[in-house]
mmCIF file of C-alpha atoms in Angstrom:
data_model
loop_
_atom_site.group_PDB
_atom_site.id
_atom_site.type_symbol
_atom_site.label_atom_id
_atom_site.label_comp_id
_atom_site.label_asym_id
_atom_site.label_seq_id
_atom_site.Cartn_x
_atom_site.Cartn_y
_atom_site.Cartn_z
ATOM 1 C CA MET W 65 -20.312 -29.157 -60.175
ATOM 2 C CA PHE W 66 -19.666 -28.130 -56.574
ATOM 3 C CA LYS W 67 -18.329 -31.614 -55.783
ATOM 4 C CA GLN W 68 -15.880 -31.286 -58.662
ATOM 5 C CA TYR W 69 -14.778 -27.849 -57.455
ATOM 6 C CA LEU W 70 -14.189 -29.306 -53.981
ATOM 7 C CA LYS W 71 -12.003 -32.095 -55.369
ATOM 8 C CA GLN W 72 -9.997 -29.582 -57.399
ATOM 9 C CA ALA W 73 -9.615 -27.361 -54.331
ATOM 10 C CA LEU W 74 -8.279 -30.266 -52.264
ATOM 11 C CA ASN W 75 -5.822 -31.157 -55.041
ATOM 12 C CA MET W 76 -4.584 -27.550 -55.163
ATOM 13 C CA LEU W 77 -4.046 -27.586 -51.392
ATOM 14 C CA ARG W 78 -1.878 -30.686 -51.744
ATOM 15 C CA GLU W 79 0.101 -29.296 -54.680
ATOM 16 C CA ASN W 80 0.801 -25.914 -53.066
ATOM 17 C CA ARG W 81 1.307 -27.021 -49.488
ATOM 18 C CA LEU W 82 3.425 -24.101 -48.294
ATOM 19 C CA ILE W 83 1.155 -21.417 -49.712
ATOM 20 C CA SER W 84 -1.918 -23.306 -48.503
ATOM 21 C CA LEU W 85 -0.429 -23.629 -45.006
ATOM 22 C CA ILE W 86 0.401 -19.914 -44.874
ATOM 23 C CA SER W 87 -3.102 -19.025 -46.076
ATOM 24 C CA ILE W 88 -4.827 -21.313 -43.572
ATOM 25 C CA LEU W 89 -2.680 -20.133 -40.656
ATOM 26 C CA GLY W 90 -3.154 -16.498 -41.675
ATOM 27 C CA THR W 91 -6.912 -16.938 -41.675
ATOM 28 C CA ALA W 92 -6.736 -18.823 -38.369
ATOM 29 C CA LEU W 93 -4.674 -16.032 -36.781
ATOM 30 C CA SER W 94 -7.081 -13.335 -37.944
ATOM 31 C CA ILE W 95 -10.107 -15.213 -36.629
ATOM 32 C CA ALA W 96 -8.369 -16.111 -33.349
ATOM 33 C CA MET W 97 -7.499 -12.457 -32.698
ATOM 34 C CA ILE W 98 -11.040 -11.318 -33.478
ATOM 35 C CA MET W 99 -12.485 -14.054 -31.281
ATOM 36 C CA VAL W 100 -10.227 -13.328 -28.288
ATOM 37 C CA VAL W 101 -11.032 -9.607 -28.372
ATOM 38 C CA CYS W 102 -14.751 -10.298 -28.722
ATOM 39 C CA LEU W 103 -14.750 -12.991 -26.035
ATOM 40 C CA VAL W 104 -13.079 -10.694 -23.501
ATOM 41 C CA PHE W 105 -15.702 -8.012 -24.134
ATOM 42 C CA GLN W 106 -18.419 -10.647 -24.075
ATOM 43 C CA ILE W 107 -17.328 -12.019 -20.686
ATOM 44 C CA GLN W 108 -17.611 -8.500 -19.302
ATOM 45 C CA SER W 109 -20.964 -7.706 -20.918
ATOM 46 C CA ALA W 110 -22.961 -10.794 -21.923
ATOM 47 C CA SER W 111 -25.393 -12.638 -19.662
ATOM 48 C CA PHE W 112 -24.510 -15.952 -18.032
ATOM 49 C CA SER W 113 -25.486 -17.670 -14.800
ATOM 50 C CA PRO W 114 -26.053 -16.278 -12.235
ATOM 51 C CA GLU W 115 -26.080 -12.886 -13.993
ATOM 52 C CA THR W 116 -28.586 -13.963 -16.646
ATOM 53 C CA ASN W 117 -30.335 -10.572 -16.737
ATOM 54 C CA ARG W 118 -27.352 -8.290 -17.331
ATOM 55 C CA ASN W 119 -29.146 -6.479 -20.158
ATOM 56 C CA ARG W 120 -31.742 -5.287 -17.602
ATOM 57 C CA MET W 121 -29.355 -4.414 -14.779
ATOM 58 C CA LEU W 122 -28.117 -1.057 -13.518
ATOM 59 C CA TYR W 123 -25.239 -0.645 -11.074
ATOM 60 C CA ILE W 124 -24.086 1.788 -8.433
ATOM 61 C CA GLU W 125 -20.787 0.492 -7.111
ATOM 62 C CA ASP W 126 -18.341 3.371 -6.775
ATOM 63 C CA GLY W 127 -19.131 7.005 -7.426
ATOM 64 C CA THR W 128 -21.092 7.900 -4.299
ATOM 65 C CA GLN W 129 -20.037 11.377 -3.201
ATOM 66 C CA VAL W 130 -21.076 13.305 -0.087
ATOM 67 C CA GLU W 131 -20.220 17.006 0.143
ATOM 68 C CA CYS W 132 -20.493 19.059 3.317
ATOM 69 C CA SER W 133 -19.556 22.593 4.322
ATOM 70 C CA ALA W 134 -15.988 23.593 5.148
ATOM 71 C CA ASN W 135 -14.805 21.716 2.032
ATOM 72 C CA ARG W 136 -15.451 18.331 3.593
ATOM 73 C CA ARG W 137 -16.014 15.585 1.042
ATOM 74 C CA TYR W 138 -16.463 11.819 1.112
ATOM 75 C CA ASN W 139 -15.921 9.621 -1.936
ATOM 76 C CA GLY W 140 -16.809 5.949 -1.778
ATOM 77 C CA PHE W 141 -19.976 3.996 -1.107
ATOM 78 C CA MET W 142 -23.306 4.678 0.605
ATOM 79 C CA SER W 143 -24.745 3.909 4.027
ATOM 80 C CA GLN W 144 -27.676 1.684 4.905
ATOM 81 C CA GLU W 145 -29.697 4.844 5.525
ATOM 82 C CA ALA W 146 -28.960 6.148 2.025
ATOM 83 C CA VAL W 147 -29.912 2.731 0.596
ATOM 84 C CA ARG W 148 -33.196 2.772 2.487
ATOM 85 C CA GLU W 149 -34.139 6.358 1.611
ATOM 86 C CA CYS W 150 -32.919 6.559 -1.998
ATOM 87 C CA PHE W 151 -33.281 3.020 -3.372
ATOM 88 C CA TYR W 152 -35.563 0.774 -1.368
ATOM 89 C CA THR W 153 -38.299 3.361 -1.974
ATOM 90 C CA LEU W 154 -38.017 3.130 -5.779
ATOM 91 C CA LYS W 155 -41.133 2.028 -7.677
ATOM 92 C CA LYS W 156 -39.833 1.724 -11.253
ATOM 93 C CA PRO W 157 -37.357 -1.180 -10.913
ATOM 94 C CA GLU W 158 -38.473 -4.777 -10.654
ATOM 95 C CA ALA W 159 -36.000 -5.364 -7.799
ATOM 96 C CA VAL W 160 -33.340 -3.438 -5.861
ATOM 97 C CA SER W 161 -30.549 -5.115 -3.924
ATOM 98 C CA ALA W 162 -27.913 -3.602 -1.634
ATOM 99 C CA TRP W 163 -24.708 -5.499 -0.918
ATOM 100 C CA PHE W 164 -21.083 -5.360 0.111
ATOM 101 C CA SER W 165 -18.378 -7.993 0.239
ATOM 102 C CA PHE W 166 -14.978 -8.643 1.781
ATOM 103 C CA PRO W 167 -12.844 -11.665 2.712
ATOM 104 C CA ALA W 168 -13.251 -13.370 6.075
ATOM 105 C CA PRO W 169 -12.258 -16.717 7.653
ATOM 106 C CA LEU W 170 -14.585 -19.715 7.964
ATOM 107 C CA SER W 171 -14.308 -22.448 10.575
ATOM 108 C CA LEU W 172 -16.169 -25.453 11.886
ATOM 109 C CA PRO W 173 -17.318 -25.813 15.483
ATOM 110 C CA GLY W 174 -14.377 -27.097 17.504
ATOM 111 C CA LYS W 175 -12.030 -26.837 14.507
ATOM 112 C CA ARG W 176 -10.196 -23.578 13.964
ATOM 113 C CA MET W 177 -9.367 -22.803 10.323
ATOM 114 C CA TYR W 178 -7.456 -19.890 8.860
ATOM 115 C CA ASN W 179 -8.435 -19.944 5.177
ATOM 116 C CA SER W 180 -10.041 -16.736 3.942
ATOM 117 C CA TYR W 181 -13.196 -16.779 1.802
ATOM 118 C CA ASP W 182 -15.110 -14.097 -0.078
ATOM 119 C CA ILE W 183 -18.240 -13.245 1.873
ATOM 120 C CA MET W 184 -21.098 -11.520 0.054
ATOM 121 C CA TYR W 185 -23.448 -9.685 2.430
ATOM 122 C CA SER W 186 -26.754 -8.952 0.715
ATOM 123 C CA ASP W 187 -30.531 -8.755 1.143
ATOM 124 C CA PRO W 188 -33.421 -11.023 0.031
ATOM 125 C CA ALA W 189 -33.868 -9.104 -3.258
ATOM 126 C CA PHE W 190 -30.398 -10.330 -4.246
ATOM 127 C CA TRP W 191 -31.901 -13.772 -4.968
ATOM 128 C CA LYS W 192 -34.582 -12.242 -7.209
ATOM 129 C CA ILE W 193 -32.029 -10.419 -9.349
ATOM 130 C CA TYR W 194 -29.442 -13.176 -9.680
ATOM 131 C CA ASP W 195 -30.188 -16.644 -11.021
ATOM 132 C CA PHE W 196 -28.145 -18.972 -8.823
ATOM 133 C CA ARG W 197 -28.192 -22.720 -9.417
ATOM 134 C CA PHE W 198 -29.068 -24.310 -6.103
ATOM 135 C CA LEU W 199 -27.756 -27.817 -5.583
ATOM 136 C CA GLU W 200 -29.225 -28.143 -2.091
ATOM 137 C CA GLY W 201 -31.560 -26.070 0.075
ATOM 138 C CA LYS W 202 -32.682 -22.512 -0.636
ATOM 139 C CA PRO W 203 -31.628 -18.896 0.042
ATOM 140 C CA PHE W 204 -32.121 -17.100 3.337
ATOM 141 C CA THR W 205 -35.598 -15.603 3.696
ATOM 142 C CA ASP W 206 -37.040 -12.168 4.418
ATOM 143 C CA ALA W 207 -37.631 -13.277 7.995
ATOM 144 C CA ASP W 208 -33.994 -14.410 8.338
ATOM 145 C CA PHE W 209 -32.861 -11.042 7.036
ATOM 146 C CA THR W 210 -35.181 -8.909 9.165
ATOM 147 C CA SER W 211 -34.442 -10.813 12.375
ATOM 148 C CA ALA W 212 -30.716 -11.202 11.598
ATOM 149 C CA ILE W 213 -30.967 -14.980 11.881
ATOM 150 C CA PRO W 214 -27.525 -16.411 10.969
ATOM 151 C CA ARG W 215 -28.418 -18.571 7.978
ATOM 152 C CA VAL W 216 -26.053 -18.532 5.033
ATOM 153 C CA VAL W 217 -25.661 -19.958 1.542
ATOM 154 C CA VAL W 218 -22.328 -21.523 0.584
ATOM 155 C CA SER W 219 -20.766 -22.476 -2.739
ATOM 156 C CA GLU W 220 -20.271 -26.065 -3.812
ATOM 157 C CA SER W 221 -16.492 -25.861 -3.387
ATOM 158 C CA VAL W 222 -16.812 -24.440 0.154
ATOM 159 C CA ALA W 223 -19.240 -27.204 1.129
ATOM 160 C CA ARG W 224 -16.866 -29.869 -0.173
ATOM 161 C CA THR W 225 -13.863 -28.236 1.494
ATOM 162 C CA LEU W 226 -15.546 -28.028 4.891
ATOM 163 C CA TYR W 227 -17.652 -31.191 4.906
ATOM 164 C CA GLY W 228 -16.567 -33.283 1.924
ATOM 165 C CA SER W 229 -19.968 -33.181 0.186
ATOM 166 C CA THR W 230 -22.781 -30.833 -0.819
ATOM 167 C CA ASP W 231 -25.270 -32.462 1.583
ATOM 168 C CA VAL W 232 -24.661 -29.817 4.241
ATOM 169 C CA VAL W 233 -28.017 -28.027 4.649
ATOM 170 C CA GLY W 234 -28.658 -27.524 8.361
ATOM 171 C CA LYS W 235 -25.012 -28.005 9.336
ATOM 172 C CA PRO W 236 -23.102 -25.348 11.308
ATOM 173 C CA ILE W 237 -20.181 -23.174 10.293
ATOM 174 C CA ILE W 238 -18.399 -20.304 12.025
ATOM 175 C CA LEU W 239 -18.333 -17.075 9.992
ATOM 176 C CA GLU W 240 -15.571 -15.031 11.555
ATOM 177 C CA GLN W 241 -16.665 -15.632 15.185
ATOM 178 C CA MET W 242 -20.414 -15.996 14.561
ATOM 179 C CA PRO W 243 -22.079 -19.441 14.579
ATOM 180 C CA CYS W 244 -24.210 -19.821 11.423
ATOM 181 C CA THR W 245 -26.365 -22.507 9.837
ATOM 182 C CA ILE W 246 -26.072 -23.461 6.158
ATOM 183 C CA CYS W 247 -29.457 -23.074 4.443
ATOM 184 C CA GLY W 248 -28.392 -23.633 0.828
ATOM 185 C CA VAL W 249 -25.601 -24.749 -1.522
ATOM 186 C CA VAL W 250 -25.118 -23.174 -4.963
ATOM 187 C CA LYS W 251 -22.991 -24.090 -7.931
ATOM 188 C CA ASP W 252 -19.632 -22.292 -7.919
ATOM 189 C CA VAL W 253 -19.734 -18.791 -9.404
ATOM 190 C CA SER W 254 -17.041 -17.421 -11.705
ATOM 191 C CA ARG W 255 -15.255 -14.219 -10.702
ATOM 192 C CA ALA W 256 -16.365 -12.850 -14.075
ATOM 193 C CA ALA W 257 -19.768 -12.468 -12.383
ATOM 194 C CA ASP W 258 -18.271 -9.595 -10.443
ATOM 195 C CA THR W 259 -21.422 -8.320 -8.696
ATOM 196 C CA SER W 260 -22.644 -11.724 -7.530
ATOM 197 C CA PHE W 261 -19.420 -13.657 -6.903
ATOM 198 C CA GLY W 262 -18.802 -15.079 -3.484
ATOM 199 C CA ASP W 263 -17.943 -18.178 -1.511
ATOM 200 C CA VAL W 264 -20.573 -17.461 1.137
ATOM 201 C CA TRP W 265 -23.734 -15.325 0.913
ATOM 202 C CA ALA W 266 -25.126 -13.952 4.164
ATOM 203 C CA PRO W 267 -27.759 -11.371 5.253
ATOM 204 C CA TYR W 268 -26.020 -8.038 5.723
ATOM 205 C CA THR W 269 -28.000 -7.549 8.940
ATOM 206 C CA LEU W 270 -25.561 -10.031 10.510
ATOM 207 C CA ASN W 271 -22.671 -7.621 10.119
ATOM 208 C CA GLN W 272 -23.497 -4.880 12.613
ATOM 209 C CA MET W 273 -19.941 -3.583 12.556
ATOM 210 C CA MET W 274 -20.142 -2.640 8.862
ATOM 211 C CA LEU W 275 -23.647 -1.255 9.284
ATOM 212 C CA GLY W 276 -22.330 1.061 11.972
ATOM 213 C CA LEU W 277 -19.436 2.408 9.877
ATOM 214 C CA THR W 278 -21.061 5.583 8.526
ATOM 215 C CA GLN W 279 -19.738 9.019 7.676
ATOM 216 C CA MET W 280 -20.993 12.499 6.807
ATOM 217 C CA GLU W 281 -24.341 12.643 8.625
ATOM 218 C CA GLY W 282 -24.823 8.915 8.131
ATOM 219 C CA MET W 283 -24.701 9.120 4.308
ATOM 220 C CA GLY W 284 -21.414 7.388 3.525
ATOM 221 C CA GLY W 285 -20.892 3.701 4.207
ATOM 222 C CA ALA W 286 -20.085 0.336 2.615
ATOM 223 C CA PHE W 287 -23.063 -0.437 0.351
ATOM 224 C CA LYS W 288 -23.290 -0.947 -3.400
ATOM 225 C CA ILE W 289 -26.503 -1.282 -5.405
ATOM 226 C CA THR W 290 -27.785 -3.503 -8.202
ATOM 227 C CA LEU W 291 -31.125 -2.650 -9.824
ATOM 228 C CA LEU W 292 -33.150 -4.920 -12.101
ATOM 229 C CA ALA W 293 -35.449 -3.140 -14.549
ATOM 230 C CA HIS W 294 -38.600 -4.685 -15.998
ATOM 231 C CA ASP W 295 -37.202 -3.692 -19.401
ATOM 232 C CA LYS W 296 -34.051 -1.887 -20.501
ATOM 233 C CA GLY W 297 -36.313 0.814 -21.899
ATOM 234 C CA ASP W 298 -37.029 1.780 -18.264
ATOM 235 C CA PHE W 299 -33.444 2.869 -17.581
ATOM 236 C CA ASP W 300 -34.051 6.592 -18.099
ATOM 237 C CA ALA W 301 -37.195 6.527 -15.956
ATOM 238 C CA ILE W 302 -35.284 4.758 -13.173
ATOM 239 C CA ARG W 303 -32.501 7.349 -13.327
ATOM 240 C CA ARG W 304 -35.035 10.166 -13.010
ATOM 241 C CA GLU W 305 -36.703 8.474 -10.046
ATOM 242 C CA ILE W 306 -33.322 8.035 -8.340
ATOM 243 C CA GLU W 307 -32.666 11.765 -8.766
ATOM 244 C CA GLN W 308 -36.029 12.565 -7.201
ATOM 245 C CA GLN W 309 -35.397 10.290 -4.233
ATOM 246 C CA ARG W 310 -31.891 11.693 -3.796
ATOM 247 C CA ASP W 311 -33.202 15.284 -3.759
ATOM 248 C CA ARG W 312 -35.867 14.342 -1.238
ATOM 249 C CA TYR W 313 -33.255 12.659 0.962
ATOM 250 C CA ASN W 314 -30.915 15.649 0.770
ATOM 251 C CA THR W 315 -33.597 18.075 1.947
ATOM 252 C CA ALA W 316 -33.763 16.190 5.261
ATOM 253 C CA LYS W 317 -30.058 16.807 5.928
ATOM 254 C CA GLN W 318 -28.697 19.910 7.591
ATOM 255 C CA ASP W 319 -25.228 20.217 6.147
ATOM 256 C CA CYS W 320 -24.332 17.355 3.755
ATOM 257 C CA LYS W 321 -25.630 16.446 0.323
ATOM 258 C CA ILE W 322 -25.244 13.102 -1.431
ATOM 259 C CA SER W 323 -24.840 12.550 -5.166
ATOM 260 C CA PHE W 324 -24.202 9.507 -7.309
ATOM 261 C CA LEU W 325 -22.288 11.257 -10.117
ATOM 262 C CA GLU W 326 -22.469 9.134 -13.322
ATOM 263 C CA ASN W 327 -24.468 6.366 -11.655
ATOM 264 C CA PRO W 328 -26.329 4.211 -12.327
ATOM 265 C CA ILE W 329 -24.411 2.647 -15.200
ATOM 266 C CA THR W 330 -25.316 -0.317 -17.410
ATOM 267 C CA ARG W 331 -23.426 -3.549 -17.969
ATOM 268 C CA PHE W 332 -22.374 -2.298 -21.400
ATOM 269 C CA ASP W 333 -20.931 0.813 -19.738
ATOM 270 C CA LYS W 334 -18.925 -1.361 -17.356
ATOM 271 C CA ALA W 335 -17.578 -3.454 -20.236
ATOM 272 C CA MET W 336 -16.279 -0.269 -21.888
ATOM 273 C CA GLY W 337 -14.469 0.699 -18.666
ATOM 274 C CA SER W 338 -16.989 3.180 -17.264
ATOM 275 C CA SER W 339 -17.412 3.693 -13.543
ATOM 276 C CA GLY W 340 -19.463 5.885 -11.273
ATOM 277 C CA TRP W 341 -16.719 8.488 -11.468
ATOM 278 C CA ARG W 342 -16.338 8.580 -15.246
ATOM 279 C CA LYS W 343 -18.684 7.342 -17.922
ATOM 280 C CA ILE W 344 -17.057 6.467 -21.240
ATOM 281 C CA ALA W 345 -19.130 7.181 -24.341
ATOM 282 C CA LEU W 346 -19.259 4.563 -27.084
ATOM 283 C CA LYS W 347 -17.584 6.858 -29.624
ATOM 284 C CA ASP W 348 -14.723 7.585 -27.185
ATOM 285 C CA TYR W 349 -14.280 3.879 -26.491
ATOM 286 C CA LEU W 350 -14.126 3.127 -30.205
ATOM 287 C CA LEU W 351 -11.649 5.959 -30.785
ATOM 288 C CA GLU W 352 -9.402 4.837 -27.923
ATOM 289 C CA THR W 353 -9.334 1.154 -28.789
ATOM 290 C CA GLY W 354 -10.451 1.011 -32.407
ATOM 291 C CA GLY W 355 -7.108 1.961 -33.949
ATOM 292 C CA LEU W 356 -5.158 -0.697 -32.073
ATOM 293 C CA LEU W 357 -7.868 -3.282 -32.679
ATOM 294 C CA LEU W 358 -7.958 -2.498 -36.388
ATOM 295 C CA LEU W 359 -4.174 -2.848 -36.591
ATOM 296 C CA LEU W 360 -4.241 -6.209 -34.822
ATOM 297 C CA LEU W 361 -6.928 -7.479 -37.152
ATOM 298 C CA LEU W 362 -5.624 -6.157 -40.445
ATOM 299 C CA VAL W 363 -1.905 -6.993 -40.204
ATOM 300 C CA PRO W 364 -2.367 -10.777 -40.576
ATOM 301 C CA ALA W 365 -5.237 -10.192 -42.989
ATOM 302 C CA LEU W 366 -3.122 -8.005 -45.288
ATOM 303 C CA ASN W 367 -0.268 -10.494 -45.186
ATOM 304 C CA LEU W 368 -2.732 -13.194 -46.123
ATOM 305 C CA THR W 369 -4.042 -11.050 -48.967
ATOM 306 C CA GLY W 370 -0.546 -10.674 -50.419
ATOM 307 C CA VAL W 371 0.095 -14.411 -50.308
ATOM 308 C CA THR W 372 -3.278 -15.205 -51.862
ATOM 309 C CA GLN W 373 -2.891 -12.691 -54.679
ATOM 310 C CA SER W 374 0.596 -14.004 -55.431
ATOM 311 C CA ALA W 375 -0.724 -17.574 -55.642
ATOM 312 C CA VAL W 376 -3.495 -16.511 -58.023
ATOM 313 C CA GLN W 377 -1.092 -14.596 -60.278
ATOM 314 C CA LYS W 378 1.072 -17.712 -60.668
ATOM 315 C CA ARG W 379 -1.914 -19.565 -62.096
ATOM 316 C CA ARG W 380 -2.379 -17.264 -65.103
ATOM 317 C CA SER W 381 -0.995 -19.844 -67.531
ATOM 318 C CA GLU W 382 -3.239 -22.543 -66.094
ATOM 319 C CA MET W 383 -6.286 -20.276 -66.428
ATOM 320 C CA GLY W 384 -5.310 -19.430 -70.003
ATOM 321 C CA LEU W 385 -4.976 -23.120 -70.893
ATOM 322 C CA ARG W 386 -8.376 -23.928 -69.401
ATOM 323 C CA LYS W 387 -9.936 -21.049 -71.321
ATOM 324 C CA ALA W 388 -8.397 -22.455 -74.509
ATOM 325 C CA PHE W 389 -10.249 -25.718 -73.848
ATOM 326 C CA GLY W 390 -13.566 -23.929 -73.397
ATOM 327 C CA ALA W 391 -13.748 -22.989 -69.719
ATOM 328 C CA THR W 392 -15.912 -19.893 -69.272
ATOM 329 C CA ARG W 393 -15.157 -16.874 -67.106
ATOM 330 C CA GLY W 394 -17.796 -17.961 -64.616
ATOM 331 C CA ILE W 395 -16.308 -21.449 -64.246
ATOM 332 C CA LEU W 396 -12.786 -20.114 -63.664
ATOM 333 C CA PHE W 397 -14.000 -17.490 -61.226
ATOM 334 C CA SER W 398 -16.185 -19.989 -59.324
ATOM 335 C CA GLN W 399 -13.356 -22.488 -58.982
ATOM 336 C CA LEU W 400 -10.988 -19.954 -57.456
ATOM 337 C CA LEU W 401 -13.649 -18.764 -55.031
ATOM 338 C CA CYS W 402 -14.414 -22.360 -54.024
ATOM 339 C CA GLU W 403 -10.733 -23.029 -53.310
ATOM 340 C CA ASN W 404 -10.543 -19.838 -51.275
ATOM 341 C CA GLY W 405 -13.703 -20.738 -49.371
ATOM 342 C CA LEU W 406 -12.223 -24.077 -48.344
ATOM 343 C CA ILE W 407 -9.073 -22.362 -47.072
ATOM 344 C CA THR W 408 -11.155 -19.861 -45.117
ATOM 345 C CA LEU W 409 -13.281 -22.612 -43.584
ATOM 346 C CA LEU W 410 -10.255 -24.648 -42.495
ATOM 347 C CA GLY W 411 -8.573 -21.559 -41.112
ATOM 348 C CA GLY W 412 -11.786 -20.580 -39.343
ATOM 349 C CA VAL W 413 -12.071 -23.882 -37.496
ATOM 350 C CA ILE W 414 -8.406 -23.725 -36.459
ATOM 351 C CA GLY W 415 -8.846 -20.076 -35.415
ATOM 352 C CA LEU W 416 -11.874 -20.920 -33.272
ATOM 353 C CA VAL W 417 -9.983 -23.681 -31.454
ATOM 354 C CA LEU W 418 -6.921 -21.442 -31.108
ATOM 355 C CA SER W 419 -8.955 -18.605 -29.557
ATOM 356 C CA LEU W 420 -10.507 -20.951 -26.983
ATOM 357 C CA LEU W 421 -6.997 -22.143 -26.095
ATOM 358 C CA LEU W 422 -5.454 -18.668 -26.017
ATOM 359 C CA LEU W 423 -8.065 -17.008 -23.796
ATOM 360 C CA PRO W 424 -7.494 -19.196 -20.700
ATOM 361 C CA VAL W 425 -3.722 -18.907 -21.182
ATOM 362 C CA CYS W 426 -3.800 -15.110 -21.604
ATOM 363 C CA LYS W 427 -6.566 -14.293 -19.118
ATOM 364 C CA ASP W 428 -4.052 -13.037 -16.527
ATOM 365 C CA PHE W 429 -3.599 -9.810 -18.486
ATOM 366 C CA LEU W 430 -6.783 -9.820 -20.588
ATOM 367 C CA LEU W 431 -9.202 -10.027 -17.646
ATOM 368 C CA LYS W 432 -9.266 -7.920 -14.503
ATOM 369 C CA ASP W 433 -9.062 -10.919 -12.170
ATOM 370 C CA ALA W 434 -6.513 -13.610 -12.989
ATOM 371 C CA GLU W 435 -8.483 -16.160 -10.939
ATOM 372 C CA THR W 436 -11.561 -15.862 -13.164
ATOM 373 C CA VAL W 437 -13.008 -19.270 -13.998
ATOM 374 C CA LEU W 438 -14.307 -19.512 -17.555
ATOM 375 C CA HIS W 439 -17.432 -21.577 -18.193
ATOM 376 C CA THR W 440 -18.838 -22.876 -21.479
ATOM 377 C CA ASP W 441 -21.818 -20.490 -21.462
ATOM 378 C CA MET W 442 -19.384 -17.541 -21.391
ATOM 379 C CA LEU W 443 -17.239 -18.733 -24.291
ATOM 380 C CA PHE W 444 -19.435 -20.583 -26.754
ATOM 381 C CA GLN W 445 -21.150 -17.905 -28.815
ATOM 382 C CA PRO W 446 -21.666 -19.043 -32.450
ATOM 383 C CA GLY W 447 -22.686 -15.552 -33.547
ATOM 384 C CA ILE W 448 -19.248 -14.076 -32.822
ATOM 385 C CA PHE W 449 -17.504 -16.904 -34.659
ATOM 386 C CA LEU W 450 -19.737 -16.440 -37.701
ATOM 387 C CA VAL W 451 -19.030 -12.700 -37.780
ATOM 388 C CA ALA W 452 -15.279 -13.339 -37.560
ATOM 389 C CA LEU W 453 -15.512 -16.011 -40.273
ATOM 390 C CA LEU W 454 -17.465 -13.676 -42.566
ATOM 391 C CA PHE W 455 -14.887 -10.915 -41.959
ATOM 392 C CA CYS W 456 -12.044 -13.163 -43.074
ATOM 393 C CA LEU W 457 -14.115 -14.592 -45.922
ATOM 394 C CA LEU W 458 -14.726 -11.070 -47.196
ATOM 395 C CA LEU W 459 -11.015 -10.230 -47.081
ATOM 396 C CA ASN W 460 -10.133 -13.479 -48.804
ATOM 397 C CA LEU W 461 -12.796 -12.966 -51.465
ATOM 398 C CA LEU W 462 -11.396 -9.526 -52.216
ATOM 399 C CA SER W 463 -7.835 -10.856 -52.368
ATOM 400 C CA VAL W 464 -8.853 -13.717 -54.682
ATOM 401 C CA GLY W 465 -11.841 -12.272 -56.466
ATOM 402 C CA ILE W 466 -10.198 -9.162 -57.927
ATOM 403 C CA PRO W 467 -7.185 -10.904 -59.552
ATOM 404 C CA ALA W 468 -9.375 -13.919 -60.503
ATOM 405 C CA LEU W 469 -11.819 -11.630 -62.262
ATOM 406 C CA ARG W 470 -9.012 -9.885 -64.133
ATOM 407 C CA ILE W 471 -7.476 -13.218 -65.201
ATOM 408 C CA SER W 472 -10.829 -14.602 -66.379
ATOM 409 C CA GLN W 473 -11.298 -11.522 -68.567
ATOM 410 C CA GLN W 474 -7.779 -11.592 -69.992
ATOM 411 C CA PRO W 475 -7.243 -12.771 -73.624
ATOM 412 C CA ILE W 476 -6.139 -16.384 -73.894
ATOM 413 C CA THR W 477 -2.803 -15.561 -75.536
ATOM 414 C CA ARG W 478 -1.772 -13.174 -72.792
ATOM 415 C CA ALA W 479 -2.903 -15.538 -70.065
ATOM 416 C CA LEU W 480 -0.911 -18.420 -71.597
ATOM 417 C CA LYS W 481 2.241 -16.233 -71.580
ATOM 418 C CA GLY W 482 1.628 -15.329 -67.933
ATOM 419 C CA ASP W 483 1.582 -11.611 -68.749
ATOM 420 C CA GLU W 484 0.342 -9.124 -66.115
#
């Protein structure tokens, strides 16, 4: 029976090519729009290498505030002292990493270069939190970090640019004006991994200039924090422990007090646009963006519904004739739903392909960084496609099912005349 329905559905697509094309493209557009919106949010929130543990991560990037007497206030990041006293002493998290980054030139011994690269200065815990794919070598060690030994990790593209291959472990490079040795090579990281991205990863103990840039009784500085919890259920306990360590740290200061405002925030918070200065609640995010999103999703869907209902209404005479030859209500209803399902499936496949083509083209304004490289593990999420397909299938079922049910229940004489 299903095979027969499928043949009939294919014949109807050929006979009503314009309506079928409009229906398929309408479904494809709806699914593509859903997929693009979901993929953008997913890139900002879902886990992928090297940030494979995003669901267990907490962040303190901006939102560090130091207040002193005489209305003096510092807003920015924290110092190495604040990192040591407030975060390295934490017991609840699995790992705590402090880091900062900025662009700097790289050169080879005896060969001056002027290209700027993103340098990530971090600590050994950074490699416990983030899951980098090492092609050669290994990360710098605790001993390298403590003794400020200039060993650095470089990305695959940097290794190939400087030396023409990834077999560069043990070879020298010049970071700014400091001779360093390459200890590892990792697979290139997308800019979508915003707290781990870099071209070069070095111990922050190498950068004494940044370590010395402190303000407000040594509380303000350049550092950001990433925390890895054993389980996301530990988030509240970690926040309470941070408050305790902050209060203890503040009691040792004479005039200034540090606070972290809305920090730490989760990856889901960041995806909704939250920061250390302002945390956006889920209901506020849905209210701000839900109306526009709903409009974008429903406009093509409603247009599709009108076309589908019109096509079904034109088939009243056909349905009446089939009823006259003994077709039951269930058979008529099932056939129409089968035809609609085929249209939805075809439109869904086209919509999926269209969304994967649109996202790279539109990423300049959809993503924060236009240079973000999109990898397969960011984009291929079958669950989102299935949800989008079910959404369109539901709309199409409603647009077909209601008039199909009414036609199947209509007396044969009225159906043959095409009466409403």
